[in-house]
Amino acid sequence: MTDKIALIESAKNILLKNNVDGYTVPTHGLYPFQWNWDAAITALGWMKVDESRAWLEIEMLLKGQWDNGMVPHIIFHKPVDSYFPGPDVWGVKNTIPTTAISQPPVLVSVVKLMVEQANDKALAQAKLAEMLPSLIAYHKWWYNDRDPENTGLVVSYHPWESGMDNSPAWDESLDAVPPVTYKYKRKDLDHVDSDERPHAEQYDRYIYLVDFFKQSNFDSEVIYRDCPYKMYDVGIISILHKATKELVTLCEQSGSESEQITWFNQKLSATEAAIKTLWSAEHNSFLNQDAITKKSFPVLTTGTMLVVYAELVSNDQLALIKPLFNDWLKETEYGMSSTYAKCAEFEPQRYWRGPVWLHINWLLALGAEHYGLTEESEQLKQASERLITEVGYFEYFNSKTGAGCGGDEFSWTAAIALHWFL
Ligand code: GLC
């Protein structure tokens, strides 16, 4: 019991320590700004500390929202020089500088949870009423900007947008992007060992894409037409789908216009139909697909498994996915490794190529629970609890040894622990 109290205290202290003027940095040094899906997940942790602070986290994130509705992946609230590429490299000239891409839109799902779990219902309702138009605009942006041809599948333009930066799922597509040829200084390697971070060849291409957005004047049509990297990322598609369903519920509860609700329902139906094209009977899994070459990549990642969280799986598919889900959990002891350990690309230590991430364990546990995979869901929770108790609040964990990796005192790890099992 006392151990648990100590764990709760340290999780809360991490949020307090990472708190900067109303937003929370993922961890000082390595990530000194506000990140999109980190902010959402961190708000869930703040709900256990101070509800108005939790709402402020979301408000601060929405301060970076673009006029076209996009909620960017990083909001550079104030200058810090320990990060590359910073606002000058991105070149976005908004009042608050931001990046030019988004991140997995878990935001609305979190807001719905916050409304449901709030003790201060009046505050929650007032905040929801204030932010609902921005949340609607964000989701409209995803469908209009990233699926202008109404295929039912949004595209992503950068591995950073996936939130799963160096996932092996996009190695081949990233290889097709030209590398920058000028020299620049990465700053992530000042904070973390290079064997836990993406390789230089990948970084050169990440930066090429950043330059490409700037040279395209951030023009949506130009980028959709010419971007050398376009991915049907099953993780983003799934998180968006789940959040749109929840947005529809929030709109219904708030008495939004029925036309708006119908529009979102049409988008949901389109995705439910289109996701089938990403199913691989050979691998018993959905696969990420290059939206330019239409080539699918047979690398099984937690991103591809997020269809379970999105509740996008048919009964027939579920019967096939279940043994895979189960085996995936058996291969590593600490939850679901970001790449399935039986794939050749699996690296237990390298960032999104194999380590375990607590918030992903949580999303997958929710999905598993929905489909009646109670044991698997419980396994994910227990594994996550073990990591926190035995190892600590790291950014992510080596999926074979459980060792803490990346940044320490990490906000979303502390927040998920507070929300989920502490
Ligand atoms: C890394 C992760 C990304 C996260 C960010 C801040 O870039 O890949 O998912 O949002 O760090 O924690």
Short mmCIF file of C-alpha atoms and ligand atoms in Angstrom, two decimals:
data_model
loop_
_atom_site.label_atom_id
_atom_site.label_comp_id
_atom_site.label_asym_id
_atom_site.label_seq_id
_atom_site.Cartn_x
_atom_site.Cartn_y
_atom_site.Cartn_z
CA MET A 1 0.00 0.00 0.00
CA THR A 2 2.71 2.45 0.98
CA ASP A 3 4.57 1.44 -2.17
CA LYS A 4 1.55 2.42 -4.16
CA ILE A 5 1.33 5.75 -2.40
CA ALA A 6 4.99 6.38 -3.19
CA LEU A 7 4.37 5.51 -6.85
CA ILE A 8 1.41 7.88 -7.01
CA GLU A 9 3.47 10.62 -5.40
CA SER A 10 6.32 10.23 -7.85
CA ALA A 11 3.97 10.17 -10.84
CA LYS A 12 2.32 13.38 -9.64
CA ASN A 13 5.71 14.94 -9.01
CA ILE A 14 6.77 14.17 -12.57
CA LEU A 15 3.78 16.10 -13.91
CA LEU A 16 4.51 18.99 -11.56
CA LYS A 17 8.18 19.00 -12.53
CA ASN A 18 7.40 18.87 -16.26
CA ASN A 19 4.79 21.62 -15.92
CA VAL A 20 5.80 24.81 -17.75
CA ASP A 21 3.36 27.71 -17.72
CA GLY A 22 0.21 25.68 -18.25
CA TYR A 23 1.55 22.99 -20.57
CA THR A 24 3.61 19.90 -19.84
CA VAL A 25 6.84 18.97 -21.58
CA PRO A 26 7.20 15.22 -22.22
CA THR A 27 10.55 15.40 -20.40
CA HIS A 28 12.97 18.27 -19.91
CA GLY A 29 15.96 18.44 -22.26
CA LEU A 30 15.02 15.88 -24.92
CA TYR A 31 11.50 17.23 -25.61
CA PRO A 32 11.21 20.80 -24.29
CA PHE A 33 7.87 21.83 -25.90
CA GLN A 34 4.24 20.68 -25.93
CA TRP A 35 3.52 17.62 -28.11
CA ASN A 36 0.05 16.82 -29.42
CA TRP A 37 -0.72 13.27 -28.30
CA ASP A 38 1.52 13.60 -25.25
CA ALA A 39 -0.57 16.59 -24.13
CA ALA A 40 -3.81 14.64 -24.49
CA ILE A 41 -2.51 11.64 -22.57
CA THR A 42 -0.85 13.80 -19.96
CA ALA A 43 -4.16 15.58 -19.33
CA LEU A 44 -5.55 12.23 -18.16
CA GLY A 45 -2.86 12.20 -15.49
CA TRP A 46 -3.56 15.80 -14.52
CA MET A 47 -7.19 14.80 -13.92
CA LYS A 48 -5.91 12.90 -10.85
CA VAL A 49 -3.99 15.92 -9.61
CA ASP A 50 -5.95 19.03 -10.53
CA GLU A 51 -8.89 19.02 -12.95
CA SER A 52 -8.63 22.62 -14.01
CA ARG A 53 -4.93 22.07 -14.81
CA ALA A 54 -5.96 19.10 -16.96
CA TRP A 55 -8.34 21.28 -18.99
CA LEU A 56 -5.65 23.93 -19.29
CA GLU A 57 -3.32 21.35 -20.90
CA ILE A 58 -5.85 20.89 -23.71
CA GLU A 59 -6.52 24.61 -24.02
CA MET A 60 -2.80 25.28 -24.39
CA LEU A 61 -2.58 22.62 -27.10
CA LEU A 62 -5.51 24.19 -28.96
CA LYS A 63 -3.76 27.56 -28.84
CA GLY A 64 -1.49 26.17 -31.54
CA GLN A 65 -4.39 25.11 -33.79
CA TRP A 66 -4.11 26.40 -37.36
CA ASP A 67 -6.91 28.36 -39.06
CA ASN A 68 -7.55 25.33 -41.26
CA GLY A 69 -8.25 23.20 -38.16
CA MET A 70 -4.98 21.30 -37.87
CA VAL A 71 -3.70 20.74 -34.35
CA PRO A 72 0.06 20.54 -34.87
CA HIS A 73 2.40 17.88 -33.58
CA ILE A 74 4.53 20.32 -31.57
CA ILE A 75 3.58 23.73 -30.16
CA PHE A 76 6.71 25.80 -29.61
CA HIS A 77 5.20 27.96 -26.86
CA LYS A 78 8.52 29.59 -26.10
CA PRO A 79 12.07 29.27 -27.45
CA VAL A 80 14.37 26.56 -26.10
CA ASP A 81 17.54 25.58 -27.89
CA SER A 82 17.95 21.95 -26.78
CA TYR A 83 15.81 20.61 -29.63
CA PHE A 84 16.27 20.14 -33.38
CA PRO A 85 14.44 20.86 -35.68
CA GLY A 86 13.06 23.91 -33.91
CA PRO A 87 10.63 26.60 -35.13
CA ASP A 88 13.12 28.28 -37.46
CA VAL A 89 13.63 25.05 -39.40
CA TRP A 90 9.88 24.39 -39.67
CA GLY A 91 9.32 27.98 -40.76
CA VAL A 92 5.68 28.28 -39.65
CA LYS A 93 4.94 31.96 -39.13
CA ASN A 94 1.89 31.71 -36.86
CA THR A 95 1.65 33.79 -33.66
CA ILE A 96 2.63 30.68 -31.76
CA PRO A 97 5.18 28.75 -33.86
CA THR A 98 4.38 25.10 -34.49
CA THR A 99 5.39 22.24 -36.73
CA ALA A 100 3.50 21.71 -40.00
CA ILE A 101 2.19 18.19 -39.38
CA SER A 102 -0.14 16.66 -36.80
CA GLN A 103 0.05 13.53 -34.62
CA PRO A 104 -2.27 10.59 -33.79
CA PRO A 105 -5.55 12.33 -32.88
CA VAL A 106 -6.28 10.71 -29.55
CA LEU A 107 -7.36 14.16 -28.31
CA VAL A 108 -11.14 13.84 -28.62
CA SER A 109 -11.12 10.39 -27.02
CA VAL A 110 -9.28 11.85 -24.06
CA VAL A 111 -11.64 14.82 -23.79
CA LYS A 112 -14.60 12.43 -23.72
CA LEU A 113 -12.96 10.44 -20.91
CA MET A 114 -12.24 13.66 -19.01
CA VAL A 115 -15.87 14.73 -19.27
CA GLU A 116 -17.01 11.33 -18.03
CA GLN A 117 -14.56 11.11 -15.16
CA ALA A 118 -14.64 14.71 -13.97
CA ASN A 119 -15.65 15.39 -10.40
CA ASP A 120 -16.33 18.99 -11.32
CA LYS A 121 -19.07 18.37 -13.87
CA ALA A 122 -19.90 22.06 -14.32
CA LEU A 123 -16.30 22.85 -15.21
CA ALA A 124 -16.13 19.89 -17.57
CA GLN A 125 -19.33 20.89 -19.38
CA ALA A 126 -18.19 24.50 -19.69
CA LYS A 127 -14.79 23.47 -21.06
CA LEU A 128 -16.34 21.00 -23.47
CA ALA A 129 -18.74 23.64 -24.79
CA GLU A 130 -15.83 26.03 -25.31
CA MET A 131 -13.60 23.56 -27.11
CA LEU A 132 -16.08 21.48 -29.10
CA PRO A 133 -15.93 23.75 -32.20
CA SER A 134 -12.11 23.40 -32.24
CA LEU A 135 -12.33 19.63 -31.89
CA ILE A 136 -14.84 19.46 -34.74
CA ALA A 137 -12.57 21.65 -36.88
CA TYR A 138 -9.62 19.36 -36.12
CA HIS A 139 -11.46 16.25 -37.27
CA LYS A 140 -12.85 17.99 -40.35
CA TRP A 141 -9.30 18.96 -41.21
CA TRP A 142 -8.15 15.33 -41.05
CA TYR A 143 -10.80 14.16 -43.49
CA ASN A 144 -10.72 17.16 -45.84
CA ASP A 145 -6.98 17.73 -45.91
CA ARG A 146 -5.73 14.18 -45.68
CA ASP A 147 -8.40 12.40 -47.67
CA PRO A 148 -9.48 14.97 -50.26
CA GLU A 149 -10.57 12.20 -52.63
CA ASN A 150 -12.84 10.70 -49.99
CA THR A 151 -11.34 7.23 -50.09
CA GLY A 152 -12.08 6.52 -46.43
CA LEU A 153 -8.36 6.40 -45.57
CA VAL A 154 -6.44 9.49 -44.46
CA VAL A 155 -2.77 9.75 -45.41
CA SER A 156 0.13 10.83 -43.27
CA TYR A 157 3.04 12.88 -44.63
CA HIS A 158 5.83 12.23 -42.15
CA PRO A 159 6.95 9.37 -39.90
CA TRP A 160 6.84 11.89 -37.03
CA GLU A 161 3.16 12.34 -37.71
CA SER A 162 2.55 8.69 -36.88
CA GLY A 163 3.98 9.28 -33.41
CA MET A 164 5.93 6.06 -34.08
CA ASP A 165 8.84 7.84 -35.71
CA ASN A 166 11.27 5.14 -36.83
CA SER A 167 8.83 2.24 -37.04
CA PRO A 168 10.16 -0.30 -39.56
CA ALA A 169 6.74 -0.15 -41.24
CA TRP A 170 7.84 2.85 -43.29
CA ASP A 171 11.52 2.07 -43.90
CA GLU A 172 11.02 1.44 -47.58
CA SER A 173 8.86 4.49 -48.22
CA LEU A 174 11.23 6.69 -46.29
CA ASP A 175 14.13 5.34 -48.38
CA ALA A 176 12.38 6.73 -51.44
CA VAL A 177 12.54 10.24 -49.95
CA PRO A 178 15.72 12.10 -50.92
CA PRO A 179 18.07 12.83 -48.00
CA VAL A 180 19.17 16.40 -47.29
CA THR A 181 22.76 16.89 -48.28
CA TYR A 182 23.62 19.80 -45.99
CA LYS A 183 25.02 19.34 -42.48
CA TYR A 184 22.93 19.95 -39.38
CA LYS A 185 23.34 19.08 -35.75
CA ARG A 186 20.90 16.63 -34.17
CA LYS A 187 20.26 17.39 -30.54
CA ASP A 188 18.51 14.15 -29.50
CA LEU A 189 21.91 12.44 -29.32
CA ASP A 190 23.01 14.93 -26.64
CA HIS A 191 20.36 13.38 -24.37
CA VAL A 192 20.04 9.71 -25.34
CA ASP A 193 22.36 6.91 -26.59
CA SER A 194 22.45 6.57 -30.36
CA ASP A 195 21.52 2.86 -30.17
CA GLU A 196 18.11 3.91 -28.85
CA ARG A 197 17.49 6.55 -31.53
CA PRO A 198 16.82 6.65 -35.31
CA HIS A 199 19.76 6.29 -37.69
CA ALA A 200 21.31 9.27 -39.51
CA GLU A 201 20.00 8.10 -42.92
CA GLN A 202 16.47 8.31 -41.53
CA TYR A 203 17.04 11.70 -39.96
CA ASP A 204 18.29 13.14 -43.27
CA ARG A 205 14.98 12.19 -44.82
CA TYR A 206 12.90 13.47 -41.91
CA ILE A 207 14.52 16.85 -42.45
CA TYR A 208 14.03 16.71 -46.23
CA LEU A 209 10.28 16.41 -45.63
CA VAL A 210 10.30 19.34 -43.19
CA ASP A 211 11.99 21.45 -45.89
CA PHE A 212 9.51 20.20 -48.47
CA PHE A 213 6.50 21.43 -46.45
CA LYS A 214 8.11 24.84 -46.07
CA GLN A 215 8.99 25.08 -49.76
CA SER A 216 5.39 24.16 -50.60
CA ASN A 217 4.25 27.12 -48.51
CA PHE A 218 2.27 24.63 -46.41
CA ASP A 219 -0.25 24.51 -49.26
CA SER A 220 -2.46 21.45 -48.72
CA GLU A 221 -3.13 20.82 -52.40
CA VAL A 222 0.52 21.02 -53.37
CA ILE A 223 1.58 18.75 -50.53
CA TYR A 224 -1.11 16.18 -51.29
CA ARG A 225 -0.04 16.17 -54.93
CA ASP A 226 3.74 16.21 -54.56
CA CYS A 227 4.74 14.91 -51.13
CA PRO A 228 7.34 12.15 -51.71
CA TYR A 229 6.10 10.33 -48.60
CA LYS A 230 2.41 9.41 -48.23
CA MET A 231 1.40 6.61 -45.93
CA TYR A 232 -1.81 4.83 -45.05
CA ASP A 233 -0.79 4.47 -41.43
CA VAL A 234 -3.14 2.00 -39.75
CA GLY A 235 -2.31 3.52 -36.35
CA ILE A 236 -3.44 7.03 -37.32
CA ILE A 237 -6.44 5.75 -39.25
CA SER A 238 -7.51 3.70 -36.21
CA ILE A 239 -7.00 6.42 -33.62
CA LEU A 240 -8.85 8.93 -35.83
CA HIS A 241 -11.72 6.52 -36.39
CA LYS A 242 -12.19 5.79 -32.71
CA ALA A 243 -11.99 9.48 -31.83
CA THR A 244 -14.51 10.44 -34.53
CA LYS A 245 -17.00 7.95 -33.11
CA GLU A 246 -16.52 9.63 -29.75
CA LEU A 247 -16.81 13.06 -31.31
CA VAL A 248 -20.16 12.05 -32.77
CA THR A 249 -21.35 11.08 -29.28
CA LEU A 250 -20.12 14.40 -27.85
CA CYS A 251 -21.87 16.28 -30.68
CA GLU A 252 -25.10 14.39 -30.07
CA GLN A 253 -24.95 15.07 -26.35
CA SER A 254 -24.24 18.74 -27.00
CA GLY A 255 -27.09 19.15 -29.48
CA SER A 256 -24.83 19.89 -32.49
CA GLU A 257 -26.41 20.33 -35.92
CA SER A 258 -27.58 17.05 -37.39
CA GLU A 259 -25.85 17.82 -40.71
CA GLN A 260 -22.52 17.87 -38.93
CA ILE A 261 -23.23 14.55 -37.27
CA THR A 262 -24.32 12.98 -40.56
CA TRP A 263 -21.13 14.19 -42.22
CA PHE A 264 -18.96 12.51 -39.61
CA ASN A 265 -21.07 9.35 -39.76
CA GLN A 266 -20.44 9.21 -43.50
CA LYS A 267 -16.71 9.45 -42.88
CA LEU A 268 -16.94 6.61 -40.36
CA SER A 269 -18.78 4.39 -42.85
CA ALA A 270 -16.23 5.19 -45.54
CA THR A 271 -13.36 4.09 -43.28
CA GLU A 272 -15.19 0.95 -42.19
CA ALA A 273 -15.46 -0.03 -45.86
CA ALA A 274 -11.97 1.07 -46.92
CA ILE A 275 -10.00 -0.49 -44.08
CA LYS A 276 -10.73 -3.88 -45.64
CA THR A 277 -8.32 -3.03 -48.44
CA LEU A 278 -5.48 -2.99 -45.90
CA TRP A 279 -6.21 -6.51 -44.63
CA SER A 280 -3.66 -9.19 -45.47
CA ALA A 281 -4.97 -12.75 -45.43
CA GLU A 282 -1.39 -13.95 -45.62
CA HIS A 283 -0.38 -12.24 -42.39
CA ASN A 284 -3.71 -12.32 -40.57
CA SER A 285 -3.25 -8.65 -39.94
CA PHE A 286 -3.93 -5.22 -41.35
CA LEU A 287 -0.83 -3.72 -42.95
CA ASN A 288 0.42 -0.19 -43.50
CA GLN A 289 0.46 0.78 -47.15
CA ASP A 290 2.42 3.29 -49.18
CA ALA A 291 -0.27 5.57 -50.62
CA ILE A 292 1.92 6.45 -53.63
CA THR A 293 3.07 2.99 -54.76
CA LYS A 294 0.15 1.13 -53.12
CA LYS A 295 2.67 -1.34 -51.75
CA SER A 296 1.82 -2.96 -48.39
CA PHE A 297 4.51 -3.64 -45.81
CA PRO A 298 4.46 -6.98 -44.05
CA VAL A 299 5.83 -5.64 -40.78
CA LEU A 300 3.53 -6.20 -37.84
CA THR A 301 3.60 -3.24 -35.49
CA THR A 302 1.45 -2.01 -32.64
CA GLY A 303 0.19 0.56 -35.16
CA THR A 304 -1.35 -2.22 -37.24
CA MET A 305 -2.81 -3.77 -34.07
CA LEU A 306 -4.56 -0.52 -33.13
CA VAL A 307 -7.46 -1.58 -35.36
CA VAL A 308 -8.51 -3.51 -32.28
CA TYR A 309 -8.64 -0.28 -30.29
CA ALA A 310 -10.61 1.34 -33.12
CA GLU A 311 -13.08 -1.57 -33.09
CA LEU A 312 -12.57 -1.89 -36.84
CA VAL A 313 -12.22 -5.67 -36.83
CA SER A 314 -14.84 -8.05 -38.27
CA ASN A 315 -15.68 -11.32 -36.50
CA ASP A 316 -13.80 -13.35 -39.08
CA GLN A 317 -10.74 -11.15 -38.76
CA LEU A 318 -10.93 -11.24 -34.99
CA ALA A 319 -10.72 -15.03 -34.99
CA LEU A 320 -7.46 -14.69 -36.94
CA ILE A 321 -6.06 -11.73 -35.03
CA LYS A 322 -6.65 -13.27 -31.61
CA PRO A 323 -3.91 -15.94 -31.76
CA LEU A 324 -1.50 -13.32 -33.12
CA PHE A 325 -2.35 -10.90 -30.30
CA ASN A 326 -1.80 -13.68 -27.82
CA ASP A 327 1.50 -14.83 -29.25
CA TRP A 328 2.76 -11.25 -29.52
CA LEU A 329 2.24 -10.88 -25.78
CA LYS A 330 4.00 -14.18 -25.11
CA GLU A 331 7.08 -13.22 -27.09
CA THR A 332 7.93 -10.35 -24.72
CA GLU A 333 6.94 -10.08 -21.10
CA TYR A 334 6.20 -6.42 -20.78
CA GLY A 335 3.17 -5.87 -22.94
CA MET A 336 3.02 -5.45 -26.69
CA SER A 337 6.36 -4.73 -28.34
CA SER A 338 6.11 -1.99 -30.97
CA THR A 339 7.23 -4.53 -33.59
CA TYR A 340 6.19 -8.18 -33.31
CA ALA A 341 9.26 -10.08 -32.08
CA LYS A 342 8.95 -12.67 -34.86
CA CYS A 343 9.46 -10.02 -37.55
CA ALA A 344 13.00 -9.70 -38.88
CA GLU A 345 12.91 -5.94 -38.22
CA PHE A 346 12.39 -6.35 -34.46
CA GLU A 347 14.94 -4.50 -32.27
CA PRO A 348 13.91 -4.61 -28.59
CA GLN A 349 15.83 -1.45 -27.67
CA ARG A 350 15.49 0.92 -30.59
CA TYR A 351 12.66 3.39 -30.07
CA TRP A 352 9.66 2.35 -32.21
CA ARG A 353 11.29 -0.76 -33.67
CA GLY A 354 10.54 -3.05 -30.74
CA PRO A 355 10.33 -1.42 -27.31
CA VAL A 356 7.16 -1.25 -25.24
CA TRP A 357 5.33 2.04 -24.71
CA LEU A 358 2.89 2.32 -21.83
CA HIS A 359 0.21 4.41 -23.54
CA ILE A 360 0.11 1.92 -26.41
CA ASN A 361 -0.32 -0.94 -23.94
CA TRP A 362 -3.26 1.02 -22.55
CA LEU A 363 -4.93 1.67 -25.93
CA LEU A 364 -4.54 -1.99 -26.86
CA ALA A 365 -5.92 -3.11 -23.51
CA LEU A 366 -9.05 -1.02 -24.15
CA GLY A 367 -9.46 -2.66 -27.53
CA ALA A 368 -8.81 -6.14 -26.17
CA GLU A 369 -11.43 -5.57 -23.49
CA HIS A 370 -13.97 -4.46 -26.08
CA TYR A 371 -13.54 -7.69 -28.02
CA GLY A 372 -13.73 -9.85 -24.91
CA LEU A 373 -10.00 -10.61 -24.81
CA THR A 374 -10.12 -10.16 -21.06
CA GLU A 375 -6.99 -12.13 -20.27
CA GLU A 376 -4.94 -10.26 -22.84
CA SER A 377 -6.23 -6.95 -21.56
CA GLU A 378 -5.34 -7.92 -17.99
CA GLN A 379 -1.91 -9.10 -19.13
CA LEU A 380 -1.22 -5.71 -20.72
CA LYS A 381 -2.21 -3.96 -17.53
CA GLN A 382 -0.17 -6.17 -15.24
CA ALA A 383 2.89 -5.92 -17.47
CA SER A 384 2.58 -2.13 -17.45
CA GLU A 385 2.21 -2.05 -13.66
CA ARG A 386 5.30 -4.19 -13.33
CA LEU A 387 7.34 -1.83 -15.47
CA ILE A 388 6.36 1.14 -13.34
CA THR A 389 6.90 -0.66 -10.06
CA GLU A 390 10.17 -2.34 -10.93
CA VAL A 391 11.72 0.07 -13.40
CA GLY A 392 10.20 3.54 -13.27
CA TYR A 393 8.60 6.20 -15.43
CA PHE A 394 10.75 5.97 -18.55
CA GLU A 395 9.80 7.11 -22.04
CA TYR A 396 9.67 3.47 -23.21
CA PHE A 397 11.11 0.09 -22.23
CA ASN A 398 13.30 -2.60 -23.79
CA SER A 399 10.72 -5.26 -24.59
CA LYS A 400 13.05 -8.18 -23.87
CA THR A 401 14.67 -7.01 -20.64
CA GLY A 402 12.21 -4.38 -19.39
CA ALA A 403 15.06 -1.87 -19.01
CA GLY A 404 13.99 1.78 -19.08
CA CYS A 405 14.94 3.60 -22.30
CA GLY A 406 14.93 7.14 -23.71
CA GLY A 407 13.96 9.99 -21.40
CA ASP A 408 13.35 9.47 -17.69
CA GLU A 409 10.58 11.10 -15.59
CA PHE A 410 8.38 10.99 -18.66
CA SER A 411 5.00 12.72 -18.56
CA TRP A 412 2.81 10.32 -20.52
CA THR A 413 4.19 7.30 -18.71
CA ALA A 414 3.40 8.91 -15.35
CA ALA A 415 -0.01 10.07 -16.61
CA ILE A 416 -1.08 6.69 -17.94
CA ALA A 417 -0.02 5.01 -14.71
CA LEU A 418 -2.13 7.49 -12.72
CA HIS A 419 -5.08 7.10 -15.04
CA TRP A 420 -4.95 3.36 -15.57
CA PHE A 421 -3.81 1.54 -12.46
CA LEU A 422 -2.59 3.82 -9.71
C1 GLC B 1 8.92 11.10 -29.92
C2 GLC B 1 7.83 10.03 -30.08
C3 GLC B 1 6.50 10.70 -30.22
C4 GLC B 1 6.26 11.62 -29.03
C5 GLC B 1 7.42 12.58 -28.83
C6 GLC B 1 7.34 13.35 -27.51
O1 GLC B 1 9.05 11.85 -31.07
O2 GLC B 1 8.09 9.21 -31.16
O3 GLC B 1 5.48 9.75 -30.30
O4 GLC B 1 5.08 12.30 -29.18
O5 GLC B 1 8.63 11.91 -28.82
O6 GLC B 1 7.22 12.47 -26.44
#
